[in-house]
Short mmCIF file of C-alpha atoms and ligand atoms in Angstrom, two decimals:
data_model
loop_
_atom_site.label_atom_id
_atom_site.label_comp_id
_atom_site.label_asym_id
_atom_site.label_seq_id
_atom_site.Cartn_x
_atom_site.Cartn_y
_atom_site.Cartn_z
CA MET A 1 6.79 93.68 -4.08
CA THR A 2 4.33 94.36 -7.69
CA THR A 3 1.20 95.71 -6.46
CA TYR A 4 -1.93 94.99 -8.14
CA ASN A 5 -5.61 97.60 -8.37
CA LEU A 6 -8.71 97.27 -9.87
CA ARG A 7 -10.04 100.84 -11.77
CA LYS A 8 -12.25 102.55 -13.96
CA GLY A 9 -10.05 104.48 -17.17
CA SER A 10 -9.27 104.23 -19.76
CA ALA A 11 -6.62 102.68 -22.30
CA GLU A 12 -5.57 105.61 -24.53
CA LYS A 13 -5.98 108.40 -21.27
CA ILE A 14 -3.75 106.37 -18.78
CA ARG A 15 -0.53 107.20 -17.71
CA CYS A 16 2.37 104.19 -16.45
CA ASP A 17 5.42 103.56 -18.65
CA VAL A 18 3.61 101.03 -20.17
CA VAL A 19 -0.49 99.94 -21.79
CA VAL A 20 -0.46 96.49 -22.51
CA ALA A 21 -4.22 95.73 -24.87
CA GLY A 22 -5.05 93.14 -26.86
CA VAL A 23 -5.28 91.92 -29.55
CA VAL A 24 -8.73 90.10 -31.44
CA GLN A 25 -8.96 88.41 -35.21
CA THR A 26 -12.47 89.32 -36.68
CA LYS A 27 -14.40 89.66 -39.85
CA LYS A 28 -12.93 92.35 -39.84
CA GLY A 29 -9.46 92.12 -39.66
CA LEU A 30 -8.07 92.70 -36.71
CA ALA A 31 -9.06 94.93 -33.99
CA VAL A 32 -8.18 96.21 -30.06
CA ALA A 33 -10.19 93.61 -28.21
CA PRO A 34 -12.78 94.68 -25.03
CA GLY A 35 -10.99 96.56 -22.37
CA GLY A 36 -8.18 98.57 -24.96
CA GLU A 37 -11.37 99.99 -27.40
CA GLY A 38 -9.82 103.80 -27.23
CA ILE A 39 -5.77 102.67 -27.83
CA GLY A 40 -7.83 101.39 -30.91
CA ALA A 41 -10.27 104.52 -31.13
CA ALA A 42 -6.78 106.56 -31.24
CA TYR A 43 -4.20 104.79 -33.41
CA GLY A 44 -7.83 104.81 -35.17
CA ARG A 45 -6.79 103.53 -39.74
CA ARG A 46 -2.84 103.28 -38.96
CA LEU A 47 -2.87 100.09 -36.52
CA ARG A 48 -3.79 97.59 -39.07
CA PRO A 49 -1.07 98.44 -41.65
CA LEU A 50 1.23 98.49 -38.42
CA LEU A 51 0.25 95.80 -36.74
CA SER A 52 1.09 94.14 -40.79
CA THR A 53 3.54 95.09 -41.08
CA MET A 54 5.34 93.31 -38.55
CA GLY A 55 3.55 90.63 -39.68
CA PHE A 56 1.21 90.25 -36.06
CA GLU A 57 -1.67 88.81 -37.33
CA GLY A 58 -3.75 88.19 -33.86
CA LYS A 59 -2.39 84.93 -32.45
CA PRO A 60 -2.03 83.56 -28.78
CA GLY A 61 1.06 83.57 -28.07
CA GLU A 62 1.70 86.68 -30.00
CA VAL A 63 3.37 90.06 -29.23
CA VAL A 64 3.78 93.37 -29.92
CA THR A 65 5.64 96.33 -28.45
CA LEU A 66 5.21 100.25 -29.83
CA PRO A 67 6.44 103.00 -29.14
CA THR A 68 3.30 104.99 -28.58
CA ALA A 69 4.93 108.84 -29.53
CA GLY A 70 2.64 110.59 -27.92
CA THR A 71 -0.63 108.54 -29.66
CA VAL A 72 -1.74 107.86 -26.59
CA ARG A 73 -0.17 108.89 -22.67
CA SER A 74 1.74 105.92 -21.68
CA PRO A 75 4.59 105.73 -23.45
CA LEU A 76 5.01 101.70 -24.55
CA LEU A 77 1.62 99.13 -26.00
CA ILE A 78 2.70 96.17 -25.49
CA LEU A 79 -0.75 94.13 -28.05
CA VAL A 80 -0.60 90.66 -27.16
CA GLY A 81 -2.85 88.34 -29.35
CA LEU A 82 -5.94 86.83 -28.18
CA GLY A 83 -6.97 84.72 -31.17
CA GLU A 84 -10.31 84.38 -32.62
CA GLU A 85 -12.99 87.38 -31.28
CA SER A 86 -16.06 84.84 -30.79
CA ALA A 87 -13.83 81.64 -28.97
CA LEU A 88 -11.80 84.29 -26.67
CA THR A 89 -12.29 82.01 -23.69
CA THR A 90 -10.42 82.89 -19.93
CA GLU A 91 -7.40 80.58 -20.29
CA ALA A 92 -6.27 82.73 -23.53
CA VAL A 93 -6.95 86.54 -21.27
CA ARG A 94 -4.89 84.54 -18.81
CA ARG A 95 -2.55 83.74 -21.22
CA ALA A 96 -1.46 86.91 -23.47
CA ALA A 97 -1.46 88.74 -19.56
CA GLY A 98 1.19 85.76 -19.07
CA LEU A 99 2.93 86.91 -22.13
CA ALA A 100 2.90 91.36 -21.18
CA ALA A 101 3.90 90.14 -18.05
CA ARG A 102 7.89 88.79 -19.77
CA THR A 103 7.67 91.08 -22.35
CA VAL A 104 8.21 94.07 -19.86
CA SER A 105 11.38 93.65 -18.21
CA ASN A 106 11.52 96.84 -16.38
CA ALA A 107 9.18 99.64 -15.61
CA ALA A 108 7.70 100.99 -12.50
CA ASN A 109 4.91 100.42 -13.30
CA VAL A 110 1.76 99.51 -16.27
CA ALA A 111 -1.62 99.31 -16.47
CA VAL A 112 -3.52 96.38 -18.27
CA ALA A 113 -6.47 97.34 -20.23
CA LEU A 114 -7.11 93.83 -21.85
CA PRO A 115 -11.08 91.93 -21.16
CA ALA A 116 -11.77 92.36 -17.68
CA ALA A 117 -15.60 93.02 -17.71
CA ASP A 118 -16.58 91.02 -14.27
CA ALA A 119 -14.68 89.39 -12.04
CA ASP A 120 -13.75 85.46 -14.12
CA HIS A 121 -11.81 87.52 -16.66
CA VAL A 122 -10.28 90.11 -13.67
CA ARG A 123 -9.18 86.95 -11.95
CA ALA A 124 -7.70 85.71 -15.43
CA VAL A 125 -5.27 89.20 -15.88
CA VAL A 126 -4.36 89.78 -12.53
CA GLU A 127 -3.24 85.78 -12.17
CA GLY A 128 -1.99 85.79 -15.37
CA TYR A 129 0.05 88.76 -14.91
CA ALA A 130 1.04 88.09 -12.01
CA LEU A 131 3.01 84.24 -13.24
CA GLY A 132 4.02 85.88 -15.64
CA CYS A 133 6.06 88.46 -13.08
CA TYR A 134 7.62 85.18 -12.14
CA THR A 135 12.09 84.46 -11.77
CA PHE A 136 14.22 82.33 -10.45
CA SER A 137 17.92 83.71 -9.95
CA ASP A 138 18.23 82.56 -5.99
CA PHE A 139 21.70 81.02 -7.87
CA LYS A 140 22.91 84.07 -10.18
CA SER A 141 25.16 86.43 -9.47
CA THR A 142 23.03 89.39 -10.56
CA PRO A 143 19.57 88.93 -9.52
CA ALA A 144 16.58 89.90 -12.65
CA PRO A 145 14.66 92.15 -11.71
CA GLU A 146 11.28 92.55 -9.82
CA GLY A 147 7.94 92.98 -11.29
CA PRO A 148 6.79 96.88 -12.28
CA GLY A 149 5.91 98.32 -9.26
CA GLU A 150 1.87 98.32 -9.05
CA VAL A 151 0.16 97.22 -11.82
CA ILE A 152 -3.46 98.41 -12.54
CA VAL A 153 -5.99 96.40 -14.03
CA LEU A 154 -8.77 98.38 -15.45
CA SER A 155 -12.48 97.14 -15.71
CA ASP A 156 -15.38 97.88 -14.73
CA ALA A 157 -15.93 96.03 -12.60
CA THR A 158 -14.56 97.97 -9.71
CA ARG A 159 -17.57 98.01 -7.54
CA SER A 160 -18.15 94.51 -8.04
CA LYS A 161 -17.32 92.29 -4.42
CA GLU A 162 -16.92 89.27 -6.82
CA ALA A 163 -14.45 91.11 -8.31
CA ALA A 164 -12.69 91.87 -5.51
CA ALA A 165 -13.25 89.01 -4.13
CA ALA A 166 -11.26 87.74 -7.54
CA MET A 167 -8.27 89.92 -6.64
CA GLU A 168 -7.41 88.68 -3.94
CA THR A 169 -7.84 84.99 -5.21
CA ALA A 170 -5.34 85.43 -8.80
CA GLN A 171 -2.53 87.19 -5.47
CA VAL A 172 -2.30 83.98 -3.57
CA VAL A 173 -3.14 81.10 -5.67
CA ALA A 174 -0.39 83.23 -8.47
CA ALA A 175 2.40 83.32 -4.95
CA ALA A 176 1.31 80.23 -4.47
CA ALA A 177 1.81 78.93 -7.85
CA ASN A 178 5.30 81.40 -7.94
CA GLN A 179 5.94 79.01 -4.74
CA VAL A 180 6.65 75.27 -5.96
CA ARG A 181 7.83 76.90 -9.36
CA SER A 182 10.72 78.49 -7.12
CA TRP A 183 10.63 75.16 -4.83
CA VAL A 184 11.12 72.70 -8.03
CA ASN A 185 13.71 75.37 -9.70
CA THR A 186 16.39 74.69 -6.16
CA PRO A 187 19.24 72.91 -7.04
CA PRO A 188 18.29 69.10 -5.07
CA GLY A 189 21.06 69.42 -3.17
CA ASP A 190 19.59 73.04 -1.90
CA LEU A 191 16.35 70.76 -1.04
CA THR A 192 16.90 67.80 0.57
CA PRO A 193 13.65 66.48 2.65
CA GLU A 194 15.45 67.40 5.88
CA LYS A 195 15.55 71.90 4.44
CA PHE A 196 12.29 71.17 2.27
CA ALA A 197 10.47 70.10 5.11
CA ALA A 198 12.93 72.72 7.16
CA ALA A 199 11.23 75.83 4.06
CA VAL A 200 8.04 73.90 4.56
CA GLU A 201 8.04 75.34 8.57
CA GLU A 202 9.89 78.61 7.30
CA LEU A 203 6.88 79.70 4.56
CA LYS A 204 4.47 78.84 7.41
CA LYS A 205 6.22 81.41 10.25
CA GLN A 206 6.35 83.69 7.44
CA LYS A 207 2.58 83.12 7.60
CA LYS A 208 1.55 84.50 10.43
CA SER A 209 -2.74 85.13 8.99
CA ALA A 210 -2.54 80.97 8.41
CA LYS A 211 -3.98 79.00 10.80
CA VAL A 212 -2.13 76.12 9.43
CA THR A 213 -0.24 74.12 11.27
CA VAL A 214 3.23 72.02 10.44
CA LYS A 215 4.47 68.69 11.69
CA VAL A 216 7.68 67.00 10.62
CA THR A 217 8.33 63.42 11.16
CA ASP A 218 11.78 62.96 11.19
CA ASP A 219 13.84 59.30 9.61
CA THR A 220 14.00 58.14 13.12
CA ALA A 221 10.45 58.04 13.80
CA LEU A 222 9.50 57.09 10.58
CA ARG A 223 11.38 53.95 10.97
CA ALA A 224 9.83 53.25 14.43
CA ASP A 225 6.65 53.71 12.73
CA GLY A 226 6.71 51.74 10.63
CA PHE A 227 6.81 54.24 7.57
CA GLY A 228 7.88 51.31 5.07
CA GLY A 229 7.75 52.40 1.85
CA ILE A 230 9.18 56.28 2.96
CA VAL A 231 12.51 54.75 4.20
CA GLY A 232 12.97 51.74 1.94
CA VAL A 233 12.92 55.28 -0.79
CA GLY A 234 15.07 57.16 1.50
CA GLN A 235 17.53 54.92 2.28
CA GLY A 236 20.57 55.11 -0.66
CA SER A 237 20.36 59.26 0.15
CA ALA A 238 22.90 60.31 3.00
CA ASN A 239 20.11 62.48 3.38
CA PRO A 240 16.86 61.12 5.55
CA PRO A 241 13.72 61.90 4.40
CA ARG A 242 10.86 62.98 5.80
CA LEU A 243 7.16 63.40 6.14
CA VAL A 244 5.80 66.73 6.24
CA GLN A 245 2.30 67.20 7.14
CA LEU A 246 -0.28 70.18 7.48
CA THR A 247 -3.35 70.73 9.14
CA TYR A 248 -5.83 73.88 8.38
CA LYS A 249 -9.29 73.10 10.78
CA PRO A 250 -11.60 76.14 10.59
CA ARG A 251 -14.69 76.37 11.61
CA GLY A 252 -17.71 75.27 10.79
CA ALA A 253 -16.63 73.08 7.22
CA LYS A 254 -17.94 70.53 6.94
CA THR A 255 -15.69 68.64 4.71
CA HIS A 256 -12.62 67.23 4.94
CA LEU A 257 -10.22 66.80 2.47
CA ALA A 258 -6.66 65.42 2.00
CA LEU A 259 -4.03 65.98 -0.01
CA VAL A 260 -1.51 64.31 -0.66
CA GLY A 261 1.98 65.46 -2.91
CA LYS A 262 5.10 63.01 -3.35
CA GLY A 263 7.85 64.86 -2.51
CA ILE A 264 10.93 62.89 -4.50
CA THR A 265 13.47 65.43 -3.61
CA TYR A 266 15.72 63.93 -6.33
CA ASP A 267 15.28 60.70 -8.12
CA SER A 268 18.15 59.06 -9.40
CA GLY A 269 15.82 55.55 -10.26
CA GLY A 270 18.02 54.41 -7.69
CA LEU A 271 19.77 51.09 -8.16
CA THR A 272 17.63 50.40 -11.69
CA LEU A 273 19.48 54.19 -12.56
CA LYS A 274 18.31 56.47 -14.92
CA PRO A 275 20.14 56.74 -17.87
CA GLY A 276 21.53 59.80 -17.57
CA PRO A 277 19.50 62.84 -19.96
CA SER A 278 16.06 61.75 -18.17
CA MET A 279 17.88 62.29 -15.04
CA THR A 280 18.38 66.10 -15.53
CA THR A 281 15.19 67.52 -14.64
CA MET A 282 14.46 64.93 -12.09
CA LYS A 283 15.23 67.83 -8.81
CA SER A 284 11.08 68.02 -9.77
CA ASP A 285 9.77 64.90 -8.88
CA MET A 286 8.83 67.04 -5.57
CA ALA A 287 6.40 69.26 -7.65
CA GLY A 288 3.97 67.81 -5.99
CA ALA A 289 4.10 67.93 -2.35
CA ALA A 290 5.25 71.26 -3.73
CA ALA A 291 1.14 71.15 -4.36
CA VAL A 292 -0.03 70.41 -2.36
CA ILE A 293 1.59 71.89 0.80
CA ALA A 294 1.95 75.61 -1.76
CA ALA A 295 -2.52 74.57 -2.64
CA THR A 296 -2.92 73.93 1.91
CA PHE A 297 -1.48 77.23 2.62
CA ALA A 298 -3.65 79.14 -0.16
CA ILE A 299 -6.73 77.96 1.14
CA ALA A 300 -6.27 78.75 4.69
CA GLU A 301 -5.20 82.38 3.33
CA LEU A 302 -8.68 82.89 1.77
CA GLY A 303 -10.08 81.32 4.83
CA LEU A 304 -11.80 78.73 3.05
CA PRO A 305 -15.06 76.41 4.73
CA ILE A 306 -13.37 73.00 4.54
CA ALA A 307 -10.86 70.90 6.87
CA VAL A 308 -7.64 70.03 4.95
CA THR A 309 -4.90 67.75 5.26
CA ALA A 310 -2.00 67.61 3.49
CA LEU A 311 0.55 65.39 3.91
CA ALA A 312 3.76 65.27 1.81
CA PRO A 313 6.03 62.32 2.08
CA MET A 314 9.78 63.46 1.34
CA ALA A 315 12.79 60.98 0.01
CA GLU A 316 15.38 61.44 -1.83
CA ASN A 317 16.01 58.29 -4.30
CA MET A 318 19.27 57.45 -4.67
CA VAL A 319 22.18 54.26 -5.11
CA SER A 320 24.04 53.28 -2.83
CA GLY A 321 25.65 50.75 -0.78
CA THR A 322 22.59 50.27 1.74
CA ALA A 323 19.75 50.93 -1.36
CA THR A 324 16.66 48.52 -1.34
CA ARG A 325 16.85 46.18 -3.40
CA PRO A 326 14.83 44.98 -6.49
CA GLY A 327 13.74 42.23 -4.71
CA ASP A 328 13.31 43.70 -2.00
CA VAL A 329 10.13 43.26 -0.13
CA LEU A 330 8.67 46.42 1.77
CA THR A 331 6.03 46.55 5.42
CA MET A 332 4.07 49.56 4.02
CA TYR A 333 1.84 51.95 6.34
CA GLY A 334 -0.80 50.34 7.39
CA GLY A 335 1.18 46.77 7.15
CA LYS A 336 0.56 45.19 3.63
CA THR A 337 3.56 44.03 2.18
CA VAL A 338 4.72 44.80 -1.82
CA GLU A 339 7.52 43.68 -3.67
CA VAL A 340 10.29 46.08 -5.14
CA LEU A 341 10.91 45.70 -8.15
CA ASN A 342 11.79 48.43 -9.96
CA THR A 343 13.56 50.84 -8.05
CA ASP A 344 12.55 53.64 -10.13
CA ALA A 345 9.02 53.06 -9.55
CA GLU A 346 9.41 54.71 -6.24
CA GLY A 347 6.95 57.64 -6.10
CA ARG A 348 3.61 54.63 -4.93
CA LEU A 349 6.02 53.30 -2.23
CA VAL A 350 5.84 56.82 -0.01
CA LEU A 351 2.55 57.86 -1.40
CA ALA A 352 1.26 54.48 -0.03
CA ASP A 353 2.49 55.33 2.96
CA ALA A 354 1.63 58.88 2.52
CA LEU A 355 -2.33 57.40 1.34
CA VAL A 356 -2.60 55.36 4.77
CA LYS A 357 -1.43 58.16 7.29
CA ALA A 358 -3.84 60.89 5.18
CA ILE A 359 -7.10 57.38 5.47
CA GLU A 360 -6.72 57.59 9.09
CA THR A 361 -7.38 61.69 9.88
CA GLU A 362 -11.08 59.33 8.33
CA PRO A 363 -10.84 62.62 5.55
CA ASP A 364 -14.55 62.83 3.35
CA LEU A 365 -12.43 62.48 -0.27
CA VAL A 366 -8.28 62.31 -0.92
CA VAL A 367 -6.80 63.75 -4.46
CA ASP A 368 -2.52 62.69 -4.15
CA VAL A 369 -1.34 64.98 -6.97
CA ALA A 370 1.72 63.51 -8.24
CA THR A 371 5.47 63.45 -11.57
CA LEU A 372 4.98 59.45 -11.51
CA THR A 373 5.06 57.93 -14.31
CA GLY A 374 6.58 58.81 -17.71
CA HIS A 375 3.68 56.46 -19.03
CA CYS A 376 1.62 59.53 -18.58
CA VAL A 377 3.46 62.02 -20.86
CA VAL A 378 3.91 59.34 -23.61
CA ALA A 379 -0.35 58.54 -23.77
CA LEU A 380 -0.77 62.62 -22.64
CA GLY A 381 1.75 65.20 -23.76
CA GLU A 382 4.07 68.07 -21.96
CA ARG A 383 0.93 70.26 -21.49
CA VAL A 384 -1.39 67.26 -19.56
CA ALA A 385 -2.02 66.44 -16.55
CA GLY A 386 -3.41 62.01 -16.47
CA LEU A 387 -6.28 61.68 -13.58
CA MET A 388 -7.67 58.59 -12.51
CA GLY A 389 -9.92 57.53 -8.83
CA ASN A 390 -12.17 55.57 -8.34
CA ASP A 391 -15.19 57.92 -7.92
CA ASP A 392 -16.69 58.91 -10.46
CA GLU A 393 -18.02 61.81 -8.77
CA LEU A 394 -15.06 63.23 -7.51
CA MET A 395 -12.77 63.00 -10.81
CA ALA A 396 -16.02 65.22 -12.09
CA ALA A 397 -15.23 67.59 -9.94
CA VAL A 398 -11.59 67.48 -10.29
CA ARG A 399 -11.49 68.10 -14.15
CA SER A 400 -14.11 71.01 -13.82
CA ALA A 401 -12.52 72.68 -10.93
CA ALA A 402 -9.03 72.57 -13.39
CA ASP A 403 -11.13 73.38 -16.56
CA ARG A 404 -12.18 77.06 -14.60
CA VAL A 405 -8.25 78.01 -13.84
CA GLY A 406 -6.92 76.85 -17.33
CA GLU A 407 -4.81 74.06 -16.33
CA ALA A 408 -5.63 70.58 -18.61
CA VAL A 409 -6.43 67.52 -17.27
CA TRP A 410 -7.59 64.39 -18.87
CA PRO A 411 -9.55 60.96 -18.11
CA LEU A 412 -7.93 58.09 -17.66
CA PRO A 413 -9.05 54.77 -17.17
CA ILE A 414 -7.83 52.26 -14.33
CA PRO A 415 -8.91 48.74 -16.04
CA GLU A 416 -9.49 45.47 -13.71
CA GLU A 417 -6.50 43.78 -15.33
CA MET A 418 -4.19 45.64 -13.67
CA GLY A 419 -5.60 45.53 -10.36
CA GLU A 420 -5.50 42.05 -10.94
CA LYS A 421 -1.35 42.01 -11.65
CA VAL A 422 -0.65 44.47 -8.66
CA ARG A 423 -2.54 41.83 -6.72
CA GLY A 424 -1.07 39.23 -8.83
CA ASN A 425 1.52 39.23 -9.72
CA SER A 426 4.16 39.15 -7.28
CA LYS A 427 5.08 35.63 -6.32
CA VAL A 428 6.56 36.92 -1.91
CA ALA A 429 4.47 39.36 -1.60
CA ASP A 430 0.70 41.32 -0.71
CA LEU A 431 1.46 43.58 -3.93
CA ALA A 432 3.68 44.23 -6.91
CA GLN A 433 4.56 46.93 -7.54
CA HIS A 434 5.99 47.43 -10.69
CA ASN A 435 3.75 46.21 -13.62
CA THR A 436 7.75 43.92 -15.54
CA GLU A 437 5.53 44.42 -19.37
CA ARG A 438 5.42 47.89 -20.48
CA TRP A 439 2.77 49.26 -21.85
CA GLY A 440 -0.18 51.30 -20.24
CA GLY A 441 2.43 52.43 -16.09
CA ALA A 442 -0.04 55.48 -15.72
CA LEU A 443 -2.57 52.62 -15.25
CA PHE A 444 -0.65 50.34 -13.10
CA ALA A 445 0.94 52.54 -10.93
CA ALA A 446 -2.81 54.49 -10.49
CA ALA A 447 -4.27 50.67 -9.76
CA PHE A 448 -1.65 50.50 -6.89
CA LEU A 449 -2.19 53.75 -4.98
CA ARG A 450 -6.45 52.63 -4.95
CA GLU A 451 -4.81 49.66 -2.82
CA PHE A 452 -4.16 52.13 0.05
CA VAL A 453 -7.00 54.13 -0.17
CA ASP A 454 -9.38 51.79 1.84
CA GLY A 455 -12.23 52.61 -1.23
CA ARG A 456 -12.88 56.74 0.03
CA PRO A 457 -13.33 58.62 -3.15
CA TRP A 458 -9.65 59.08 -3.84
CA ALA A 459 -8.94 61.09 -7.80
CA HIS A 460 -5.25 61.01 -8.47
CA LEU A 461 -3.91 63.44 -10.58
CA ASP A 462 -0.19 62.43 -13.14
CA ILE A 463 1.86 64.97 -13.47
CA ALA A 464 4.73 64.25 -14.57
CA GLY A 465 4.21 66.54 -18.30
CA PRO A 466 2.54 69.21 -16.71
CA SER A 467 5.10 69.95 -13.50
CA PHE A 468 8.12 71.24 -15.67
CA ASN A 469 8.70 73.09 -19.02
CA ASP A 470 12.10 72.35 -20.56
CA LYS A 471 11.36 74.01 -23.38
CA ALA A 472 10.41 78.02 -24.08
CA PRO A 473 8.58 80.08 -21.83
CA HIS A 474 5.25 80.88 -23.45
CA GLY A 475 1.98 82.05 -21.83
CA HIS A 476 2.62 81.54 -18.06
CA THR A 477 4.67 79.36 -17.98
CA PRO A 478 8.19 79.94 -17.87
CA PHE A 479 11.19 77.71 -18.19
CA GLY A 480 10.88 74.95 -15.01
CA GLY A 481 8.96 74.56 -12.63
CA THR A 482 5.36 75.53 -13.75
CA GLY A 483 3.15 75.33 -10.17
CA VAL A 484 0.94 73.02 -11.85
CA ALA A 485 -1.90 71.89 -9.89
CA VAL A 486 -1.88 74.68 -7.29
CA ALA A 487 -4.89 76.62 -8.67
CA THR A 488 -6.70 73.23 -9.93
CA LEU A 489 -6.46 71.79 -5.83
CA VAL A 490 -7.43 76.20 -4.15
CA GLU A 491 -10.61 75.57 -7.10
CA LEU A 492 -12.09 72.05 -6.19
CA ALA A 493 -11.15 73.14 -1.95
CA SER A 494 -13.47 75.79 -3.25
CA SER A 495 -15.85 74.78 -4.94
CA LEU A 496 -15.85 71.15 -1.79
CA SER A 497 -16.48 74.59 0.81
CA SER A 498 -19.86 75.28 -1.22
CA THR A 499 -21.44 72.35 -1.64
CA LYS A 500 -22.61 70.35 0.56
CA GLN A 501 -20.96 67.01 1.97
CA ARG A 502 -22.73 63.69 1.41
CA GLY A 503 -24.29 62.06 1.83
N1 LIG B 1 9.25 60.69 -11.04
C1 LIG B 1 9.68 59.43 -12.24
C2 LIG B 1 8.08 60.64 -13.48
C3 LIG B 1 8.13 61.26 -14.84
C4 LIG B 1 9.53 60.69 -15.38
C5 LIG B 1 8.43 62.83 -13.85
C6 LIG B 1 9.98 61.91 -15.96
C7 LIG B 1 8.63 63.72 -14.86
C8 LIG B 1 8.57 63.25 -16.65
C9 LIG B 1 8.54 58.57 -12.11
O1 LIG B 1 9.67 58.05 -10.21
C10 LIG B 1 10.11 57.59 -12.17
O2 LIG B 1 11.03 56.90 -13.00
N2 LIG B 1 8.72 56.21 -12.66
C11 LIG B 1 9.37 55.08 -14.76
C12 LIG B 1 8.33 53.88 -13.46
C13 LIG B 1 8.09 52.94 -14.42
C14 LIG B 1 9.11 52.41 -13.87
C15 LIG B 1 7.33 51.83 -14.33
C16 LIG B 1 8.51 55.84 -15.37
O3 LIG B 1 8.40 56.80 -15.47
O4 LIG B 1 9.95 55.48 -16.70
ZN1 LIG B 2 11.28 57.32 -10.68
ZN1 LIG B 3 10.22 59.79 -9.49
#
């Protein structure tokens, strides 16, 4: 476990195993960024030629490690690029901190002298560093080295209450995102719906202080209670489905937020089987469920005065003689019937049940998070989540929360013709689950979900792209599960806590 301490002090005088500073591009050339000026002064004119020899240009994503040989007190200096000084963002700082953390593989203590003059930057430094320290070696014979024992964040804001709060928020949010990463990275055979639900109960036990109640509904009860979507998707698997409900009800809460997350522990596509290569990362199809669960625990841990109900339908989408067939009709929780046309569009089926259940708890606002469609990845790429919904105010709140915490989301529409197709394309059931036309699949999926929210303010985040990084690590993002959406959900809850419920 790494402890984070905020301290005044100068970067050139502090003695740690490693000192980290940023480099910005200025009109006059490269310069050590605010917070690390003392290091710049200690190196003086020697620094620029040194960086130039190494081909370091100060761009985001660049990093160099220098033995300091007495120039400053810490023996090793890590310099990370922050890009142009005039365009410096907190997100650049967060990513640089993550990159620095990934670069230090084995230190007892690290001093971080990145720009941290105010609470927002303190949060970025700590969150970036804590996210960058993440490793996953549960299934390796030799565990990966843990992060440093202590990280000293150098800042002049040591007396600011906001900075102290930012320290806490950063650590809680990063730990929650790291939890999501580990759940996503766990092999699907080791995180079946039953095991995933048990892991949530176990986490609740560990977090003794969190006032969250956990309720798990098993397959027998799901069948008896009419959860046709969850049961239908899960019935092809030897590992039966679950529905996990988390409730956090602090005193004085004025707003009730419902969170719903897609929890497909493995998506083979079902009888509409995926091609082999598309299947390899499908253990990540529960990233939405993991995000809403971890975010709810984080919201409770931070004591935010907002009521939260989280619903995570968990099922494994497999192929067998008992699997749902294309052509089958499922009766969803609440009674609407759905004709299944493509068993690989399973997310919307489990989400429909969970959305209806969420509405039953009479929330003011509903947000769902789901690795829902490859179409969304086609539209927005691998690093941007799609944002859809039926309520401009809520969507704007989600978007600005995401902006503040450095997660990329972009709005997509739900055009009226998609609603018409959902309601009109099935000859035998109330709704068609799948658009047989190939275009606009992310929008059709959202239009389908909208049928189950009963007109309540609702926003939908399609995280199929950003939930899993199958490429090289970058910034504070490792290979594998990314933990996306946790920070946005906690920030949204925080912003809703401080505003009054809408009339
Ligand atoms: N889990 C997938 C979506 C996905 C794709 C997540 C790529 C992460 C990366 C989802 O269940 C799915 O298969 N969707 C289909 C929908 C289609 C059948 C309408 C898809 O994207 O092709
Ligand atoms: Zn699928
Ligand atoms: Zn899926």
